[in-house]
PDB file of C-alpha atoms in Angstrom:
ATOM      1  CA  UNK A   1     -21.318   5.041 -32.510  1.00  0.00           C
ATOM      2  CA  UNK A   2     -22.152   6.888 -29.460  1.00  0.00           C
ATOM      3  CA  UNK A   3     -22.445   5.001 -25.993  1.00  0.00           C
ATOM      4  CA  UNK A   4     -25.787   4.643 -24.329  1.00  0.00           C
ATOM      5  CA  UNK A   5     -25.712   6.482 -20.889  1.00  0.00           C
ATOM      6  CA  UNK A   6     -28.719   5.515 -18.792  1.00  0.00           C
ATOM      7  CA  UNK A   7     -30.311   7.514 -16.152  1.00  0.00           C
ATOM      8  CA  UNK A   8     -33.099   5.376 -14.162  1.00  0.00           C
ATOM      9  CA  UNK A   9     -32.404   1.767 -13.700  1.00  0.00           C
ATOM     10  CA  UNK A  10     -34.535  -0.616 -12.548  1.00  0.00           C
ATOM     11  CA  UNK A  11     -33.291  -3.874 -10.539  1.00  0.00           C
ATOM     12  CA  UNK A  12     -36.075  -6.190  -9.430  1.00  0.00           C
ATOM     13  CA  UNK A  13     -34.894  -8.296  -6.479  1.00  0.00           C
ATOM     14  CA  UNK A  14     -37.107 -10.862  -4.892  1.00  0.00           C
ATOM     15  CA  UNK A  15     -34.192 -12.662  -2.511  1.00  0.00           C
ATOM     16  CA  UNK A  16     -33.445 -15.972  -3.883  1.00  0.00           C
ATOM     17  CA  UNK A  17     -29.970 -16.600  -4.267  1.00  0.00           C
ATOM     18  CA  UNK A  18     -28.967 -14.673  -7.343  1.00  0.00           C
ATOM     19  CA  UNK A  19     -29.972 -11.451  -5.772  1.00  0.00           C
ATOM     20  CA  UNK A  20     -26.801 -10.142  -4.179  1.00  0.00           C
ATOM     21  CA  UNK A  21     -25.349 -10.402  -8.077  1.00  0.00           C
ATOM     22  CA  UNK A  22     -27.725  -9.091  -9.355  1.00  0.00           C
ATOM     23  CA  UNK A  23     -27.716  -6.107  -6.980  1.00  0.00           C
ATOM     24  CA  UNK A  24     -24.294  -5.700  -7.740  1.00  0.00           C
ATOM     25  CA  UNK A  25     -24.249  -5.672 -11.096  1.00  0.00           C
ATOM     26  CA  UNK A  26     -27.152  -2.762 -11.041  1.00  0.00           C
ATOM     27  CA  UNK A  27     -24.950  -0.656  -8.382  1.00  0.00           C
ATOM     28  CA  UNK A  28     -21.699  -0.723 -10.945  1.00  0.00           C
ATOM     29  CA  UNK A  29     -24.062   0.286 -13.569  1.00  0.00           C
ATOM     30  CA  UNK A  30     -25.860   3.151 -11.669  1.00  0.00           C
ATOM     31  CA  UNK A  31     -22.317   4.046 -10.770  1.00  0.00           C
ATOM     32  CA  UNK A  32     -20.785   4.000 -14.171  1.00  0.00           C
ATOM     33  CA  UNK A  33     -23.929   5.890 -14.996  1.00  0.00           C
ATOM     34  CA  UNK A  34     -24.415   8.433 -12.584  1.00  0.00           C
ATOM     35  CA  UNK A  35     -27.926   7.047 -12.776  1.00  0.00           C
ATOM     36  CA  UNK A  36     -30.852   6.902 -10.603  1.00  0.00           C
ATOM     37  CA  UNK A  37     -31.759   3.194  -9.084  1.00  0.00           C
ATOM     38  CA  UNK A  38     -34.947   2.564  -8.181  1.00  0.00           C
ATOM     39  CA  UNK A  39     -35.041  -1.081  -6.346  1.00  0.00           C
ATOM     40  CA  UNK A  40     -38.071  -3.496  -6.690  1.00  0.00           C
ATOM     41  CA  UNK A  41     -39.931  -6.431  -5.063  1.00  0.00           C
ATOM     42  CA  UNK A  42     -42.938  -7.594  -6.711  1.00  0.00           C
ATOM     43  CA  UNK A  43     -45.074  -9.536  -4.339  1.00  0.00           C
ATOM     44  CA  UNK A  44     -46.925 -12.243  -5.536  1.00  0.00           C
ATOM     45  CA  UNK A  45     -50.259 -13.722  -3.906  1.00  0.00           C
ATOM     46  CA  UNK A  46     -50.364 -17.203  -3.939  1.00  0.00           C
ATOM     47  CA  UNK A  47     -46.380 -17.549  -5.295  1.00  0.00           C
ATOM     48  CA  UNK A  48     -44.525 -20.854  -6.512  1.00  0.00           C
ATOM     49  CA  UNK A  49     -41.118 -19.698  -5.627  1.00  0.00           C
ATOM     50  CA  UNK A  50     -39.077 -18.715  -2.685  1.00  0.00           C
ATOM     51  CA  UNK A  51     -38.096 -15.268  -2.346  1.00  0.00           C
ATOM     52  CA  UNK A  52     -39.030 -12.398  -0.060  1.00  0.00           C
ATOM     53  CA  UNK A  53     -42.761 -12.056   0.313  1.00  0.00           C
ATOM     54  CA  UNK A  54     -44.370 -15.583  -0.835  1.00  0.00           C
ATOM     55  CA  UNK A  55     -48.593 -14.646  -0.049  1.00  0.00           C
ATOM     56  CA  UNK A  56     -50.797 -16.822   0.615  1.00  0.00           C
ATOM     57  CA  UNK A  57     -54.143 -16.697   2.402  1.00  0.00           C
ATOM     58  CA  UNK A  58     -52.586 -14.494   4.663  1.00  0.00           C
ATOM     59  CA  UNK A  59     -54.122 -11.848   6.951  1.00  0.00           C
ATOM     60  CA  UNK A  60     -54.330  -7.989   7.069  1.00  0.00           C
ATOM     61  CA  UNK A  61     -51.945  -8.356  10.038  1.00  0.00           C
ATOM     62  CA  UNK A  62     -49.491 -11.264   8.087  1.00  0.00           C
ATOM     63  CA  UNK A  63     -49.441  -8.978   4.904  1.00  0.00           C
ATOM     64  CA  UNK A  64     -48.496  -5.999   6.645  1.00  0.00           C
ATOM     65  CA  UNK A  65     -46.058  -7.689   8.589  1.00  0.00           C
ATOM     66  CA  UNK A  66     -44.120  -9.285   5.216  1.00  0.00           C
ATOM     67  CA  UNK A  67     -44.059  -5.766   3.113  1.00  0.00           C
ATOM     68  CA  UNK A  68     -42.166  -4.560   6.870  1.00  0.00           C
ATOM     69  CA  UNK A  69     -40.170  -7.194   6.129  1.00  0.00           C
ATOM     70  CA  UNK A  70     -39.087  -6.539   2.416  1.00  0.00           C
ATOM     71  CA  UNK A  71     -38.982  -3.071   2.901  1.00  0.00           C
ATOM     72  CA  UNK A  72     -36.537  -3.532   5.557  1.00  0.00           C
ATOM     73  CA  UNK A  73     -34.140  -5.756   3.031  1.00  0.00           C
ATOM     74  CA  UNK A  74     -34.707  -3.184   0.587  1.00  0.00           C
ATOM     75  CA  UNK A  75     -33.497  -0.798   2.422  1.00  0.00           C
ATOM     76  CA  UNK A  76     -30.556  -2.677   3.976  1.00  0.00           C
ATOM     77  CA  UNK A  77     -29.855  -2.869  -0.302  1.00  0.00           C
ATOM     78  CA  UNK A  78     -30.071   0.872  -0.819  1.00  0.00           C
ATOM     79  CA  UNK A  79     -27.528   2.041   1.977  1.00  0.00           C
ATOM     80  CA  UNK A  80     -25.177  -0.634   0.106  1.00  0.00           C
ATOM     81  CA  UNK A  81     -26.058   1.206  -2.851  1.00  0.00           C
ATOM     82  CA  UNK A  82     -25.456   4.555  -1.577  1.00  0.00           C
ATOM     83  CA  UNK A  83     -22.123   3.676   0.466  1.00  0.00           C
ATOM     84  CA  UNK A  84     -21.250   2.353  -3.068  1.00  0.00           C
ATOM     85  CA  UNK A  85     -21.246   5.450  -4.834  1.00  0.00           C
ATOM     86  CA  UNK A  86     -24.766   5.377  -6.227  1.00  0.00           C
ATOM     87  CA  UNK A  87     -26.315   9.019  -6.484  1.00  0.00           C
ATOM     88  CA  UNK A  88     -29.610   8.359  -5.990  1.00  0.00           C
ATOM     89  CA  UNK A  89     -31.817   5.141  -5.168  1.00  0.00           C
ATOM     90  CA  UNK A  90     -35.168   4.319  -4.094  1.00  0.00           C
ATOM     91  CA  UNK A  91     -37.024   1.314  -2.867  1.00  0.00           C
ATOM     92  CA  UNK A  92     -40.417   0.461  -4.279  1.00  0.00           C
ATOM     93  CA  UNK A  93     -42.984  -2.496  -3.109  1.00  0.00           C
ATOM     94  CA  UNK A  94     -45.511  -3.544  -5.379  1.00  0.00           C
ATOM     95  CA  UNK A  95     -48.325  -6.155  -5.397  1.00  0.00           C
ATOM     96  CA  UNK A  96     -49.079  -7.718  -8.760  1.00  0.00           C
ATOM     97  CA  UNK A  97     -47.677 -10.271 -11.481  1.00  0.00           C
ATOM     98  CA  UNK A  98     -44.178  -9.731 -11.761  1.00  0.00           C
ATOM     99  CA  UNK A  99     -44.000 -10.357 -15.362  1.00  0.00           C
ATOM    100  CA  UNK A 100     -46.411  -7.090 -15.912  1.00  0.00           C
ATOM    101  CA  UNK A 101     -45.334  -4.892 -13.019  1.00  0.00           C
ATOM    102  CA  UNK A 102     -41.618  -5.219 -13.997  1.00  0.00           C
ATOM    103  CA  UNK A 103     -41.927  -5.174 -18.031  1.00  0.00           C
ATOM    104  CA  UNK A 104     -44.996  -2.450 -18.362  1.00  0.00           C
ATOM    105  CA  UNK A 105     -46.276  -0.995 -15.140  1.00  0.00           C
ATOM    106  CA  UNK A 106     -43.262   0.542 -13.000  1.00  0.00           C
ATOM    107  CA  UNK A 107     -41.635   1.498 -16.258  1.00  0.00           C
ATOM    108  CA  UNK A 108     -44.565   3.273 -17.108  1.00  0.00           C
ATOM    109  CA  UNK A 109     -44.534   4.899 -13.699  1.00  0.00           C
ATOM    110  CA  UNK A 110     -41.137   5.923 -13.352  1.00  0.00           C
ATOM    111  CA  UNK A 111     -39.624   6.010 -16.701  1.00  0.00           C
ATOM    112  CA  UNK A 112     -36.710   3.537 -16.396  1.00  0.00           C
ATOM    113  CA  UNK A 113     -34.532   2.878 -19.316  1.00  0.00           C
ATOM    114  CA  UNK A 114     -32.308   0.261 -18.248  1.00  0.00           C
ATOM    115  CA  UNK A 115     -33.847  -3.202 -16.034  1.00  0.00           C
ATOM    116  CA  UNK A 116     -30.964  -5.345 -14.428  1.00  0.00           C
ATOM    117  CA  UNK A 117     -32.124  -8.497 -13.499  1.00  0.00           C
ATOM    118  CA  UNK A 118     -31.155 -12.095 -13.026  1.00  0.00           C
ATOM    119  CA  UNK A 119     -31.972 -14.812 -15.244  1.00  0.00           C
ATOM    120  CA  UNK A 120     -34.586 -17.555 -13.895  1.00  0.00           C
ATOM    121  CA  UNK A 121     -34.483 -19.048 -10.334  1.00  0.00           C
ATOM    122  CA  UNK A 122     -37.251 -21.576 -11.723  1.00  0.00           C
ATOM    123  CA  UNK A 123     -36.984 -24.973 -12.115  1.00  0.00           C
ATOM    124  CA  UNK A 124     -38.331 -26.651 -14.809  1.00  0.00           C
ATOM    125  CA  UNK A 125     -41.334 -27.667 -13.852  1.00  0.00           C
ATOM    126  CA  UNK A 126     -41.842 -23.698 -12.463  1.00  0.00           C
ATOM    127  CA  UNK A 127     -40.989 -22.503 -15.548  1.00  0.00           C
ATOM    128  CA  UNK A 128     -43.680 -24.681 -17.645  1.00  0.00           C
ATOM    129  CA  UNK A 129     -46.250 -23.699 -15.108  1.00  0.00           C
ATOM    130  CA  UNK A 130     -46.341 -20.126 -14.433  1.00  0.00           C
ATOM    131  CA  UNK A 131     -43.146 -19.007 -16.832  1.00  0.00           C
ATOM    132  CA  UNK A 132     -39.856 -17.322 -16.966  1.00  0.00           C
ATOM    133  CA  UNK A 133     -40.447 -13.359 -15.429  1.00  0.00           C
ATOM    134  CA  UNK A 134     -36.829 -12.776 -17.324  1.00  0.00           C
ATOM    135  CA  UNK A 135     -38.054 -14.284 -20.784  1.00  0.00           C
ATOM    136  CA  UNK A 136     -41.304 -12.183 -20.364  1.00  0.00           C
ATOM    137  CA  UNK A 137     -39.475  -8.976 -19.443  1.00  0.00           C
ATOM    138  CA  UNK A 138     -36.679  -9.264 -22.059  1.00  0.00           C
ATOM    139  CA  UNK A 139     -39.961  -9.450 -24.410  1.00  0.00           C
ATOM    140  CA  UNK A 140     -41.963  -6.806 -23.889  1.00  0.00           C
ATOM    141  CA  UNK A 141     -39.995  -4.100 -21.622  1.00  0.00           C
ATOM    142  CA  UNK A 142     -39.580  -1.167 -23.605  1.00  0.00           C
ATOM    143  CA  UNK A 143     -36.644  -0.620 -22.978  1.00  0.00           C
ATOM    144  CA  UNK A 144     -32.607  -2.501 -22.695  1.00  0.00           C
ATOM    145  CA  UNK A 145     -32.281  -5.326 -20.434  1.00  0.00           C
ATOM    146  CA  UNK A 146     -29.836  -6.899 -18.819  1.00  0.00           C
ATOM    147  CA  UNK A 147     -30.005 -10.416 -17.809  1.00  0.00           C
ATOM    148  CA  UNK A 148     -27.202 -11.545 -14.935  1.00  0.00           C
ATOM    149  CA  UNK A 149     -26.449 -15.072 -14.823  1.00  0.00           C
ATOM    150  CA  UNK A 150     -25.768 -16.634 -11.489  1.00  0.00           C
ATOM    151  CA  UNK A 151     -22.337 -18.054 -10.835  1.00  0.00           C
TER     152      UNK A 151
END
């Protein structure tokens, strides 16, 4: 059996607390790898959860002003990355559901064969609402997934 050796992982972060593991996790892999890492936010209009950019009704000036924001703590991650040892990263910030943009469209778009991600920040009542991103991923992504658990 030959191992796997992945070249473009994805890690969406969206800054609740299970982020800095998951982040981790994604930088030993990319590492292990030699592997590009491209680094994700999904921003959500009108979003249930905490996280980095929760939209809603917000204007031009607001909107512009939160993507600063998350680009800013995406980039903070890829130096980390990059002091780390990681080859190659880059940060991406997308508007969208988070469940399609992670499992179809940024795969899609940049050919990722590995997502690194953490397993549900919801509570239950989230979760019967709108819906675990994770369990949608881990469905439909086309390619591996790994889910990090939070300590």
């Amino acid at each position: 059996m030959t191992e796997t050796r992945y070249q473009n992982i994805l890690v969406p972060v969206d800054g609740t607390r299970a982020t800095p593991g998951v982040v981790d996790k994604a930088i030993q892999l990319a590492i292990v790898n030699h592997a590009h890492l491209d680094i994700l936010n999904v921003a959500q209009i009108n979003q249930i959860t905490e996280g980095y950019a929760t939209l809603s009704d917000l204007s031009e000036g607001k909107t512009y002003e939160i993507v600063t924001i998350v680009a800013q703590r995406l980039k903070d991650i890829k130096t980390r990355a990059l002091k780390a040892g990681v080859k190659s990263a880059s940060i991406h910030v997308r508007f969208g559901n988070p469940k399609t943009v992670i499992a179809r469209d940024f795969i899609r778009d940049h050919h990722n064969d590995l997502i690194v991600m953490g397993s549900s920040s919801l509570n239950r009542f989230e979760r019967a609402l709108i819906g675990s991103v994770t369990a949608y991923v881990i469905r439909l992504a086309p390619c591996d997934v790994i889910v990090v658990k939070q300590k």
